[in-house]
PDB file of C-alpha atoms and ligand atoms in Angstrom:
ATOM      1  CA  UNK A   1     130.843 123.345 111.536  1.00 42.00           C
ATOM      2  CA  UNK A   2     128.343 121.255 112.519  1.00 43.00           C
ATOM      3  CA  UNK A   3     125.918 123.895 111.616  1.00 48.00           C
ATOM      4  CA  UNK A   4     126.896 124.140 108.711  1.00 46.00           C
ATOM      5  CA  UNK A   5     126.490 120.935 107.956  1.00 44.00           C
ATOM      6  CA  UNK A   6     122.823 120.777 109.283  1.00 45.00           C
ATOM      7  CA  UNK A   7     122.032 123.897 106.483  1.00 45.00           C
ATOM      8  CA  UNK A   8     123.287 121.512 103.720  1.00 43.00           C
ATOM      9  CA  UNK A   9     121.873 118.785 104.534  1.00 45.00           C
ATOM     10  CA  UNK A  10     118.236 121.060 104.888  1.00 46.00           C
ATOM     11  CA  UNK A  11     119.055 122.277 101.482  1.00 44.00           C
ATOM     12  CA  UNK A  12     119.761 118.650  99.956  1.00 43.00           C
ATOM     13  CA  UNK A  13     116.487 117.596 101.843  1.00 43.00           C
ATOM     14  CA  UNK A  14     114.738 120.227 100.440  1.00 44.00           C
ATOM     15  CA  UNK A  15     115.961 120.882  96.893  1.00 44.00           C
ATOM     16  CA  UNK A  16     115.396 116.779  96.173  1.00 41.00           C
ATOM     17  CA  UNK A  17     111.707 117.274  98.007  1.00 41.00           C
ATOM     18  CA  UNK A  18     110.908 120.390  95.257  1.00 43.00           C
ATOM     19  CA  UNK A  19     112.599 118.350  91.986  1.00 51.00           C
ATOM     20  CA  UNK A  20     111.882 114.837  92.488  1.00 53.00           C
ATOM     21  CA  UNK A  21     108.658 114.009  93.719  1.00 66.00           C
ATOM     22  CA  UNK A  22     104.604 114.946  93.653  1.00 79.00           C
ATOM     23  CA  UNK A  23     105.101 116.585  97.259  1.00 85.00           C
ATOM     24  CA  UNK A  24     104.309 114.492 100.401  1.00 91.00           C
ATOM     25  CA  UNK A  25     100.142 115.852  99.518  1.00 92.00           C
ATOM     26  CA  UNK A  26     100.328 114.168  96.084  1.00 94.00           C
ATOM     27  CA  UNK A  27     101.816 111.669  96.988  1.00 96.00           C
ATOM     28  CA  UNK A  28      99.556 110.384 100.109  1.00 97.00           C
ATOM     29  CA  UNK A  29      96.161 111.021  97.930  1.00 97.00           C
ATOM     30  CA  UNK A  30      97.642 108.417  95.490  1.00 98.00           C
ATOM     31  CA  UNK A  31      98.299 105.422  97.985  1.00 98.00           C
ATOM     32  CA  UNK A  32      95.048 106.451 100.040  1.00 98.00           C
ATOM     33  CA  UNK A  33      92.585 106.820  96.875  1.00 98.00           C
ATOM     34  CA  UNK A  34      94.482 103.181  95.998  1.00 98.00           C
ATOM     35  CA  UNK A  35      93.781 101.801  99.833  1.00 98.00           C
ATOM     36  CA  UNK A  36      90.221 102.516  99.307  1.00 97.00           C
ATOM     37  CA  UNK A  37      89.854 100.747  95.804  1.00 97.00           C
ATOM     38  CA  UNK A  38      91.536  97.879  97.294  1.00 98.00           C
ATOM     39  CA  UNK A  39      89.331  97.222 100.303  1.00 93.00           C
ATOM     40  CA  UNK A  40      86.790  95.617  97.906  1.00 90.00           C
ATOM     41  CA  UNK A  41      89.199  92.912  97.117  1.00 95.00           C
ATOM     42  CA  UNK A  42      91.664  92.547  99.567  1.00 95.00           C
ATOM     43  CA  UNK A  43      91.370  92.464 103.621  1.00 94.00           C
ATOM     44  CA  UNK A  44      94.081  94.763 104.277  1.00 97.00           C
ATOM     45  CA  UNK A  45      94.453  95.365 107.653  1.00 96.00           C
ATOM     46  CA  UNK A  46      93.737  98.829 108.503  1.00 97.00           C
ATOM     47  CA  UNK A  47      97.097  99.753 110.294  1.00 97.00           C
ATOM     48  CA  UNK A  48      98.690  98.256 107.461  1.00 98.00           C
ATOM     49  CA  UNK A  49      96.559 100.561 104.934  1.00 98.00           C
ATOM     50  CA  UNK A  50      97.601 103.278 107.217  1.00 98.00           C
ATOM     51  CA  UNK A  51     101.478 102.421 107.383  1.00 98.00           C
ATOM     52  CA  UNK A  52     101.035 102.644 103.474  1.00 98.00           C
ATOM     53  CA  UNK A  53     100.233 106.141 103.037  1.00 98.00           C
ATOM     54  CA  UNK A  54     102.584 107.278 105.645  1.00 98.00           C
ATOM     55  CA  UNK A  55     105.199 105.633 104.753  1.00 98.00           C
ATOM     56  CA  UNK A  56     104.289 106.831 100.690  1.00 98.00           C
ATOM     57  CA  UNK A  57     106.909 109.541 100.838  1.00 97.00           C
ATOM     58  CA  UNK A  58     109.778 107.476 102.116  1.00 96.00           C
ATOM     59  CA  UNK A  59     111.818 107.216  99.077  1.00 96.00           C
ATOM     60  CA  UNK A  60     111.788 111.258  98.690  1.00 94.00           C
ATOM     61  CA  UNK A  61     113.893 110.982 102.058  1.00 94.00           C
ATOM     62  CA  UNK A  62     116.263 108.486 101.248  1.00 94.00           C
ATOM     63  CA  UNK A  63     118.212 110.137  98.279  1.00 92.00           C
ATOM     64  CA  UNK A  64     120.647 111.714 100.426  1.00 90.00           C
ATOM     65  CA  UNK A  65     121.793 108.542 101.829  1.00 92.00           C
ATOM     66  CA  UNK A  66     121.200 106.292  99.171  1.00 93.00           C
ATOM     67  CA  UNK A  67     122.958 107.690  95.787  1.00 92.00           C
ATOM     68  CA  UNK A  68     121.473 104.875  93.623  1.00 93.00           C
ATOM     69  CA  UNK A  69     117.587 106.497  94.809  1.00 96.00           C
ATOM     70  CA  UNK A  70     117.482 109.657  92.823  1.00 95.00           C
ATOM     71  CA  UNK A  71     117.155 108.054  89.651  1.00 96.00           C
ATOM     72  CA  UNK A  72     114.789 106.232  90.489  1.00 97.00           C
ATOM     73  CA  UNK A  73     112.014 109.064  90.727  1.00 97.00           C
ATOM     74  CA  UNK A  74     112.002 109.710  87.104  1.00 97.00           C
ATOM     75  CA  UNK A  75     112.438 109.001  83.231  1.00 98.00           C
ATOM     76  CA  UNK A  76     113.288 111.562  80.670  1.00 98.00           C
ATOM     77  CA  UNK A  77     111.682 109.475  78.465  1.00 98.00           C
ATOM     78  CA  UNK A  78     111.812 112.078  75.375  1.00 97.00           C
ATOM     79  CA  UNK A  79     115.398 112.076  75.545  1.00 98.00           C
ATOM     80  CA  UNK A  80     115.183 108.625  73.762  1.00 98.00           C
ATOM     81  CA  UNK A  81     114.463 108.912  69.549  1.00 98.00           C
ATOM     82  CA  UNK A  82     113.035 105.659  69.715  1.00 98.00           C
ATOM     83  CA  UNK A  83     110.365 107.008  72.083  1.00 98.00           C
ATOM     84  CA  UNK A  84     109.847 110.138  69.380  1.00 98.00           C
ATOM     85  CA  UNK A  85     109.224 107.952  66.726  1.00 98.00           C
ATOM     86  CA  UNK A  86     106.688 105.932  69.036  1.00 97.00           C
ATOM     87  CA  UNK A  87     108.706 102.999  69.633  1.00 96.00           C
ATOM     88  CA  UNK A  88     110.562 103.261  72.885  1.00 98.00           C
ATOM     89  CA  UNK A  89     112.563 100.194  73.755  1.00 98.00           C
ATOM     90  CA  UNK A  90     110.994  99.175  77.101  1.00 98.00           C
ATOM     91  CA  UNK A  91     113.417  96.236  78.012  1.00 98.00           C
ATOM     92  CA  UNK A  92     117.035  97.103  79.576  1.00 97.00           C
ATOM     93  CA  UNK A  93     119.066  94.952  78.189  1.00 97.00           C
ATOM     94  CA  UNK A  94     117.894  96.046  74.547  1.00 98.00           C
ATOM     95  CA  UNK A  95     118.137  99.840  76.088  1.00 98.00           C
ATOM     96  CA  UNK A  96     121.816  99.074  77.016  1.00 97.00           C
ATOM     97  CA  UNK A  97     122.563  97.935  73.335  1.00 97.00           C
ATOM     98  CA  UNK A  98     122.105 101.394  72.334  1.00 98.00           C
ATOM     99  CA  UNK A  99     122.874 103.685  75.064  1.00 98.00           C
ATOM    100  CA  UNK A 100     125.662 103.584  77.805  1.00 98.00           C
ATOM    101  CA  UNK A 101     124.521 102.571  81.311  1.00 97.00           C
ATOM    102  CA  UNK A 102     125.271 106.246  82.344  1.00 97.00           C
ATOM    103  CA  UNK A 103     123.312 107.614  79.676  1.00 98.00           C
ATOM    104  CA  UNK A 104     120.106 105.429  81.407  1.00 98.00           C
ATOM    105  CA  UNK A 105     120.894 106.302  84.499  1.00 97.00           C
ATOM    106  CA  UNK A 106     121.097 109.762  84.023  1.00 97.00           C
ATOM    107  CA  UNK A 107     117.973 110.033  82.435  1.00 98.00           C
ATOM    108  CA  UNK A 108     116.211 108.490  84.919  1.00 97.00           C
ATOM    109  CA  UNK A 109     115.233 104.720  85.560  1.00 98.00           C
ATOM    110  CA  UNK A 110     111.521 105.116  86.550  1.00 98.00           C
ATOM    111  CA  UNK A 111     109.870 102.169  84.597  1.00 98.00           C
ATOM    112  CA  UNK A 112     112.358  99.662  85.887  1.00 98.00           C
ATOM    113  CA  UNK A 113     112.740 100.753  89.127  1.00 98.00           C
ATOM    114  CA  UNK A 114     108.095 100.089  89.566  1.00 98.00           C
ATOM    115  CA  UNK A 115     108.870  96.550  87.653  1.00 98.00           C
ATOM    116  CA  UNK A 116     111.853  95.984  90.330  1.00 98.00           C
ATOM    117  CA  UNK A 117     109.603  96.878  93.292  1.00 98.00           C
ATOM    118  CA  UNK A 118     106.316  95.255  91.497  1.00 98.00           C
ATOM    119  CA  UNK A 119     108.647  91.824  91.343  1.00 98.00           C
ATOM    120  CA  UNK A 120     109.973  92.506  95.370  1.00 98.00           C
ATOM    121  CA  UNK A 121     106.513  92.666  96.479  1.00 98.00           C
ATOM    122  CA  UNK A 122     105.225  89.483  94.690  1.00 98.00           C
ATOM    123  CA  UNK A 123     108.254  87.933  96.888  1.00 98.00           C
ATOM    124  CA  UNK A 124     107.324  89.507  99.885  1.00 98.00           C
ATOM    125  CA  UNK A 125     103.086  88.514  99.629  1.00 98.00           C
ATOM    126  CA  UNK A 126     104.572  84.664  98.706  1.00 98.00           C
ATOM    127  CA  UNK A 127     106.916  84.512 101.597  1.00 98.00           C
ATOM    128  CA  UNK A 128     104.070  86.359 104.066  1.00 98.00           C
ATOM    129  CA  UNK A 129     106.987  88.633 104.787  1.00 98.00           C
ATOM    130  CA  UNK A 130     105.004  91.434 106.563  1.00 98.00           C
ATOM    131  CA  UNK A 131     108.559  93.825 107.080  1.00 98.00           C
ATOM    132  CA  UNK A 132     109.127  93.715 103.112  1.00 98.00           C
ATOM    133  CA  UNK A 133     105.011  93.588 102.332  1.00 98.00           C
ATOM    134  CA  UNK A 134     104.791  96.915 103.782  1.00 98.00           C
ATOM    135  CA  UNK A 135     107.909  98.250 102.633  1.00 98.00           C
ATOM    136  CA  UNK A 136     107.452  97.315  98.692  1.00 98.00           C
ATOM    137  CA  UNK A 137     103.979  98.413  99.175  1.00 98.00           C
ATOM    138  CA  UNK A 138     104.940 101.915  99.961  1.00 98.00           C
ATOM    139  CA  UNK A 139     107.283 102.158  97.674  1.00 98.00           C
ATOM    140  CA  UNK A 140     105.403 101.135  95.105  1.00 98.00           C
ATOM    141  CA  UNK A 141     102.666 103.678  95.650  1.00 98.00           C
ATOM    142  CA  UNK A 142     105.561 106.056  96.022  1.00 98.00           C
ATOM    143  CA  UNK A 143     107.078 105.313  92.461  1.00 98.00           C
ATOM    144  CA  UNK A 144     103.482 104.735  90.057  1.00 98.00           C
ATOM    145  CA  UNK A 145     102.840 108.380  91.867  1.00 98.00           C
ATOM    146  CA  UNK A 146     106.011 109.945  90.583  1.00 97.00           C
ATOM    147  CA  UNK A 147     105.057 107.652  86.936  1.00 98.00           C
ATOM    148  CA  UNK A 148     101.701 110.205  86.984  1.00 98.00           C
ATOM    149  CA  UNK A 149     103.535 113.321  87.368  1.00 97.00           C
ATOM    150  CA  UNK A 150     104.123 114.408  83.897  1.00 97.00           C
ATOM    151  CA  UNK A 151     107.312 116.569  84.849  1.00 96.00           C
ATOM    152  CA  UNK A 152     109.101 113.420  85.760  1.00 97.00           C
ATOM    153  CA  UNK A 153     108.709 111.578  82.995  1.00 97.00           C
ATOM    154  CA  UNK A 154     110.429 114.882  80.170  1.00 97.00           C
ATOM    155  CA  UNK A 155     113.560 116.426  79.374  1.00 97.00           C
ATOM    156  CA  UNK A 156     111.833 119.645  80.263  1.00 96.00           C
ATOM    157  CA  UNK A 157     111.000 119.041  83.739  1.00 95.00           C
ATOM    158  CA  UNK A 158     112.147 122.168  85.790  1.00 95.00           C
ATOM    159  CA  UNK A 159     111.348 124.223  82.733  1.00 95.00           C
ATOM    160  CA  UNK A 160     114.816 125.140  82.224  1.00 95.00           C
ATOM    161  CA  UNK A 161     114.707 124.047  78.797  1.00 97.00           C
ATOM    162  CA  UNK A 162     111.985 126.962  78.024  1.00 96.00           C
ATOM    163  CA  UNK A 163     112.840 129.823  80.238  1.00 96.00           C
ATOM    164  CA  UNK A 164     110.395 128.504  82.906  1.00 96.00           C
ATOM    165  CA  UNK A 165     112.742 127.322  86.033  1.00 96.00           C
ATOM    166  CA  UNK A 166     110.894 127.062  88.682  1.00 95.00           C
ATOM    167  CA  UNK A 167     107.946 125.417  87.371  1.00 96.00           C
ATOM    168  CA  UNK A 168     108.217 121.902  89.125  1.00 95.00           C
ATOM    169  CA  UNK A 169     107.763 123.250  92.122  1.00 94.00           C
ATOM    170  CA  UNK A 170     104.861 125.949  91.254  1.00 95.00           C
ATOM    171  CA  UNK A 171     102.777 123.007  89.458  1.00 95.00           C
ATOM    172  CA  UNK A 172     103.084 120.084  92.240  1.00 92.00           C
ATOM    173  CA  UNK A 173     103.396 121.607  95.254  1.00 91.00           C
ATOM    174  CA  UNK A 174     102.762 125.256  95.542  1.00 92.00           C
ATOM    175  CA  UNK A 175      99.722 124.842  93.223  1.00 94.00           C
ATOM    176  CA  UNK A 176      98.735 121.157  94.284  1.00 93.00           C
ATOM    177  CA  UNK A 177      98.647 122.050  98.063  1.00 91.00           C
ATOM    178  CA  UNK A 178      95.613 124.766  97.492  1.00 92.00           C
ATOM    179  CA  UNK A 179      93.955 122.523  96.270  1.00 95.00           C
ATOM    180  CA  UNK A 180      93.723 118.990  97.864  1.00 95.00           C
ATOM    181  CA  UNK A 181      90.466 119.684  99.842  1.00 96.00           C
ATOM    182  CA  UNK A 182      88.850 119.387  95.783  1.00 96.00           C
ATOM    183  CA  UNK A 183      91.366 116.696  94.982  1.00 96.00           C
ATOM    184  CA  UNK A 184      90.265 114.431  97.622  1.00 96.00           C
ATOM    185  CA  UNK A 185      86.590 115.247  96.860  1.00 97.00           C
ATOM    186  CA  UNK A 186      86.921 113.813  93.172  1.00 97.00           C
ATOM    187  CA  UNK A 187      87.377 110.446  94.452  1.00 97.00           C
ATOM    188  CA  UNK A 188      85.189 107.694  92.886  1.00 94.00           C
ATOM    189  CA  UNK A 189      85.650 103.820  93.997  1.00 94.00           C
ATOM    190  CA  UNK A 190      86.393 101.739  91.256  1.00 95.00           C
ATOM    191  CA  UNK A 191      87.448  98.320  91.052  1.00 96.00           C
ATOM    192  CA  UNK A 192      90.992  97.247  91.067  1.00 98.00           C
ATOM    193  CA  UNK A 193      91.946  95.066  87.599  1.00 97.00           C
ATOM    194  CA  UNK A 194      94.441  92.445  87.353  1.00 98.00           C
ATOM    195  CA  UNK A 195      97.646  93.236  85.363  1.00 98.00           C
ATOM    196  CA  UNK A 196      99.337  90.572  83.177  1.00 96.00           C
ATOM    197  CA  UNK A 197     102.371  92.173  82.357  1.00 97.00           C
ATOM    198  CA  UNK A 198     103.707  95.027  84.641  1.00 98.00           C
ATOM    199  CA  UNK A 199     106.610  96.598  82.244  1.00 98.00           C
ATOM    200  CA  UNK A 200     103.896  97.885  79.376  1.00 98.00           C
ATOM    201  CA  UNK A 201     101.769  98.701  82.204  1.00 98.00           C
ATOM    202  CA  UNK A 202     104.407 101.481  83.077  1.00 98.00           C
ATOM    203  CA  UNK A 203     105.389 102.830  80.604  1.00 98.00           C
ATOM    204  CA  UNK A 204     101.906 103.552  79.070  1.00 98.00           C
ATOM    205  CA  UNK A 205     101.335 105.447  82.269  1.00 98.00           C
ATOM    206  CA  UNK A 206     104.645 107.207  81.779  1.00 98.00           C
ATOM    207  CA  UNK A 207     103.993 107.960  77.969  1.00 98.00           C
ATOM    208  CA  UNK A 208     100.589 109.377  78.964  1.00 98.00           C
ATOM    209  CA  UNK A 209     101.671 111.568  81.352  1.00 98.00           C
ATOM    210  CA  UNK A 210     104.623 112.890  79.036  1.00 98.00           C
ATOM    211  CA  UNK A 211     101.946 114.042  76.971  1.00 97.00           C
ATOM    212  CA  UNK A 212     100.683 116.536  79.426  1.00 98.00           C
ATOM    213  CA  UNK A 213     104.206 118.419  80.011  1.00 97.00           C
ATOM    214  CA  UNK A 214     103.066 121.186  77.413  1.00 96.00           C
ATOM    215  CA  UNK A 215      99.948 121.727  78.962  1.00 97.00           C
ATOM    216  CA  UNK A 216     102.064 122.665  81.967  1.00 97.00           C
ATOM    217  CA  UNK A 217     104.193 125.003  80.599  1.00 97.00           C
ATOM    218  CA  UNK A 218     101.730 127.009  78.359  1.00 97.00           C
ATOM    219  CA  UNK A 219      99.524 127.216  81.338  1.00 97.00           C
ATOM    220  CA  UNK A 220     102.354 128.317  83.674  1.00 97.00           C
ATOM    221  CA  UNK A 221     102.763 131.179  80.652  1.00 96.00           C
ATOM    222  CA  UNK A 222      99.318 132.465  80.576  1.00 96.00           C
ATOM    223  CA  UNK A 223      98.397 132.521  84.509  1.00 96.00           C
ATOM    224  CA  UNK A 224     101.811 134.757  84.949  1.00 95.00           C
ATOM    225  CA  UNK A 225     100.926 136.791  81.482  1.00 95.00           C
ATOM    226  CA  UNK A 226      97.235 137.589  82.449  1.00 95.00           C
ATOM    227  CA  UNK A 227      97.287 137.624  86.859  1.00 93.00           C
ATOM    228  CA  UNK A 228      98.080 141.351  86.614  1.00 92.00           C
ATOM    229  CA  UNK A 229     100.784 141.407  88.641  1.00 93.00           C
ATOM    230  CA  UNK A 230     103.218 139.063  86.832  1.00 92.00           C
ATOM    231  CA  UNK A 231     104.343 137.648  90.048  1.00 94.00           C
ATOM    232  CA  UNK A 232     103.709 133.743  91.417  1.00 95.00           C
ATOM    233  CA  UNK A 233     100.804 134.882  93.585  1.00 94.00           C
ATOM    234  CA  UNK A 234      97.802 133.333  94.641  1.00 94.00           C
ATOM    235  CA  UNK A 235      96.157 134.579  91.596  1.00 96.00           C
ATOM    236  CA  UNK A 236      98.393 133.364  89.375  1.00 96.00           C
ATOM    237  CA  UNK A 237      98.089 129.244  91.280  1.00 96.00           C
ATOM    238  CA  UNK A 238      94.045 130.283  90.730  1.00 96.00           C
ATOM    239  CA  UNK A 239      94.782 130.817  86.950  1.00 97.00           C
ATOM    240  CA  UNK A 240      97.625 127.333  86.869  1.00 97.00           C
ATOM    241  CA  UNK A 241      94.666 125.597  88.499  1.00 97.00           C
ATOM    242  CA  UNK A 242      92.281 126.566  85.702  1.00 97.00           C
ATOM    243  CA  UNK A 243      94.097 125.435  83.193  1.00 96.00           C
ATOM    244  CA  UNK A 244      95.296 122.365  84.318  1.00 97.00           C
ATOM    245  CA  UNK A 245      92.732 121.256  87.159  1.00 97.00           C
ATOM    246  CA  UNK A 246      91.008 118.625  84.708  1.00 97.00           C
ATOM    247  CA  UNK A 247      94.329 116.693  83.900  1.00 97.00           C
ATOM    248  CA  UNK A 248      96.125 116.745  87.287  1.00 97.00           C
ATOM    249  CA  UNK A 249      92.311 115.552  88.953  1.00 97.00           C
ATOM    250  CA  UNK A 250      92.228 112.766  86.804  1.00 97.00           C
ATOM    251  CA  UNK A 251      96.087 111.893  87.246  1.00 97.00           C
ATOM    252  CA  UNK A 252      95.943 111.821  90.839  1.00 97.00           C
ATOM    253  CA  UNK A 253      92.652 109.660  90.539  1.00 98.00           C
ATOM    254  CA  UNK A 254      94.537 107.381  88.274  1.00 98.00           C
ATOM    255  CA  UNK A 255      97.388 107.164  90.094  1.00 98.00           C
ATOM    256  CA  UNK A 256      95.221 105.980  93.340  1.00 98.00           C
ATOM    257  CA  UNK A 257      93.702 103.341  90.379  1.00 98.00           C
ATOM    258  CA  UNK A 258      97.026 101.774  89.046  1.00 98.00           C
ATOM    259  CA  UNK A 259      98.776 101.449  92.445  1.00 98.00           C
ATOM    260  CA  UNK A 260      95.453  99.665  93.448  1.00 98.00           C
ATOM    261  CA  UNK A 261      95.478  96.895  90.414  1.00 98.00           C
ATOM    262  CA  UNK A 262      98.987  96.935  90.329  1.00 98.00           C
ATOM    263  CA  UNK A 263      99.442  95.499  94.640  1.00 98.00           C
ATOM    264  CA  UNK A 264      96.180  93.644  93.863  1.00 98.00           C
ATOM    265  CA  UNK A 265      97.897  91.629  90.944  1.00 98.00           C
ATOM    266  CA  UNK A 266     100.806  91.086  92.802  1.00 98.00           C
ATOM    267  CA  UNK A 267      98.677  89.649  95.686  1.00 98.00           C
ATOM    268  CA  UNK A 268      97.050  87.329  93.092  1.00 98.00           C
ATOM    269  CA  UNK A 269     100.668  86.431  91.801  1.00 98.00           C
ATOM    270  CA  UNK A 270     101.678  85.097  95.386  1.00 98.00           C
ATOM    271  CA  UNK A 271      98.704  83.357  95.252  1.00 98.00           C
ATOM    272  CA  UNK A 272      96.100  85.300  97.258  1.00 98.00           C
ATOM    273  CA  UNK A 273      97.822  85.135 100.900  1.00 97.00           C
ATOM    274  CA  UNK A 274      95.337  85.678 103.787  1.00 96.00           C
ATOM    275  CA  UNK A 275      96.846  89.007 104.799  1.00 96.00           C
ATOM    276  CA  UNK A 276      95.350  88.989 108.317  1.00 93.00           C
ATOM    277  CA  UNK A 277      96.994  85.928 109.233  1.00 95.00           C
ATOM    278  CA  UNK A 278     100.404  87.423 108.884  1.00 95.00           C
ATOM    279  CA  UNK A 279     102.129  88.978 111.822  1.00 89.00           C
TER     280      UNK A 279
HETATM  281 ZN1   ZN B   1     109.702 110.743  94.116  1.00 56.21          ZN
END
């Protein structure tokens, strides 16, 4: 019994790791390209910077205990007609007008779940809280990752819509982890920018990454048409990177960008605290 038990619970861990999240690699280039960026503006302390990218992955590993967390990870944001026609209504309340509460939390609450954790942090810099600073800064480097990840931000993102399962997994991880050595060697310093109103900030980044979903899939087509073996080989990640190296590079650098402006304008929201001083 109790092994049983411990297989489920490996295949909940695992089967939540492979749909819901850059892998653990994504997702600790983002919060370390952003610890970097930041060091020009704020003195972070360097086992705090550290704690950071660690602790990046955390909310991957609390969806089994924590039912409200999947959700969190992701917006289907084409589901919505309003976002088709170019107008997606950003703010929940006016979201709820129109659509049931289960309808939005089905389809993923993304957006509001960075603004949530972007508003938690500000509270945590003013009240020097270092517990909550660290934990709001992890997630949030955590959830603006998952907000550059195209595949969690469409309808389509397993590929089941277009014969395709299994391509979540093939793009982010199997793919991603062959290549991080030339990931982390695209890293440029740039300069964090303040943010004036976090909500719009999100959901540009999620609209922007929504429009590289169909890049995946036609380039998850052609490396399995044209590897000659028609099997999900190394050949056939070779051929996925080609076609969609220039785009995921940039993502992952931007990622590392907006987490960096986004705890940076927090900071400045608290008022600047000196972060060495807290203990
Ligand atoms: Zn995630």
């Amino acid at each position: 019994m109790k092994n049983k038990i411990l297989v489920i619970s490996a295949i909940l861990i695992l089967s939540s790791a492979v749909f819901f999240g850059w892998g653990d690699k994504g997702h600790k280039i983002v919060a370390s390209f952003a610890m970097k960026d930041l060091s020009s503006v704020m003195n972070i302390p360097q086992d705090w910077q550290n704690y950071v990218v660690d602790h990046s992955v955390d909310p991957d590993y609390r969806k089994g205990a924590d039912k409200t967390e999947p959700n969190k990870h992701f917006i289907d944001i084409d589901y919505y007609k309003e976002f088709l026609e170019g107008k997606m209504i950003e703010d929940l309340d006016s979201l709820r007008m129109r659509y049931s509460d289960s309808v939005i939390t089905k389809e993923g609450t993304l957006p509001w779940a960075v603004e949530n954790t972007y508003n938690n942090l500000v509270k945590a810099f003013t009240e020097k809280n270092k517990a909550n600073i660290l934990l709001y800064m992890s997630d949030l480097a955590h959830y603006i990752g998952d907000a550059h990840q195209p595949q969690h931000t469409c309808l389509n993102y397993n590929g089941q819509l277009t014969g395709q399962k299994g391509i979540h997994f093939r793009y982010e991880i199997s793919m991603l982890d062959s290549y991080v050595n030339e990931i982390n060697a695209s890293f440029e310093e740039g300069k964090p920018v303040k943010i004036n109103n976090i909500r719009p900030f999100i959901f540009n980044i999620v609209t922007r990454s929504n429009t590289f979903v169909d890049v995946i899939t036609a380039a998850d087509k052609i490396a399995l048409q044209h590897n000659g073996t028609g099997k999900y080989d190394e050949t056939y990640r070779k051929l996925m990177w080609f076609r969609t190296k220039f785009f995921t590079i940039d993502q992952l650098n931007l990622g590392g960008k907006d987490l960096a402006s986004a705890i940076y304008s927090a900071w400045l929201q608290a008022g600047s605290p000196d972060l060495a001083a807290i203990k």
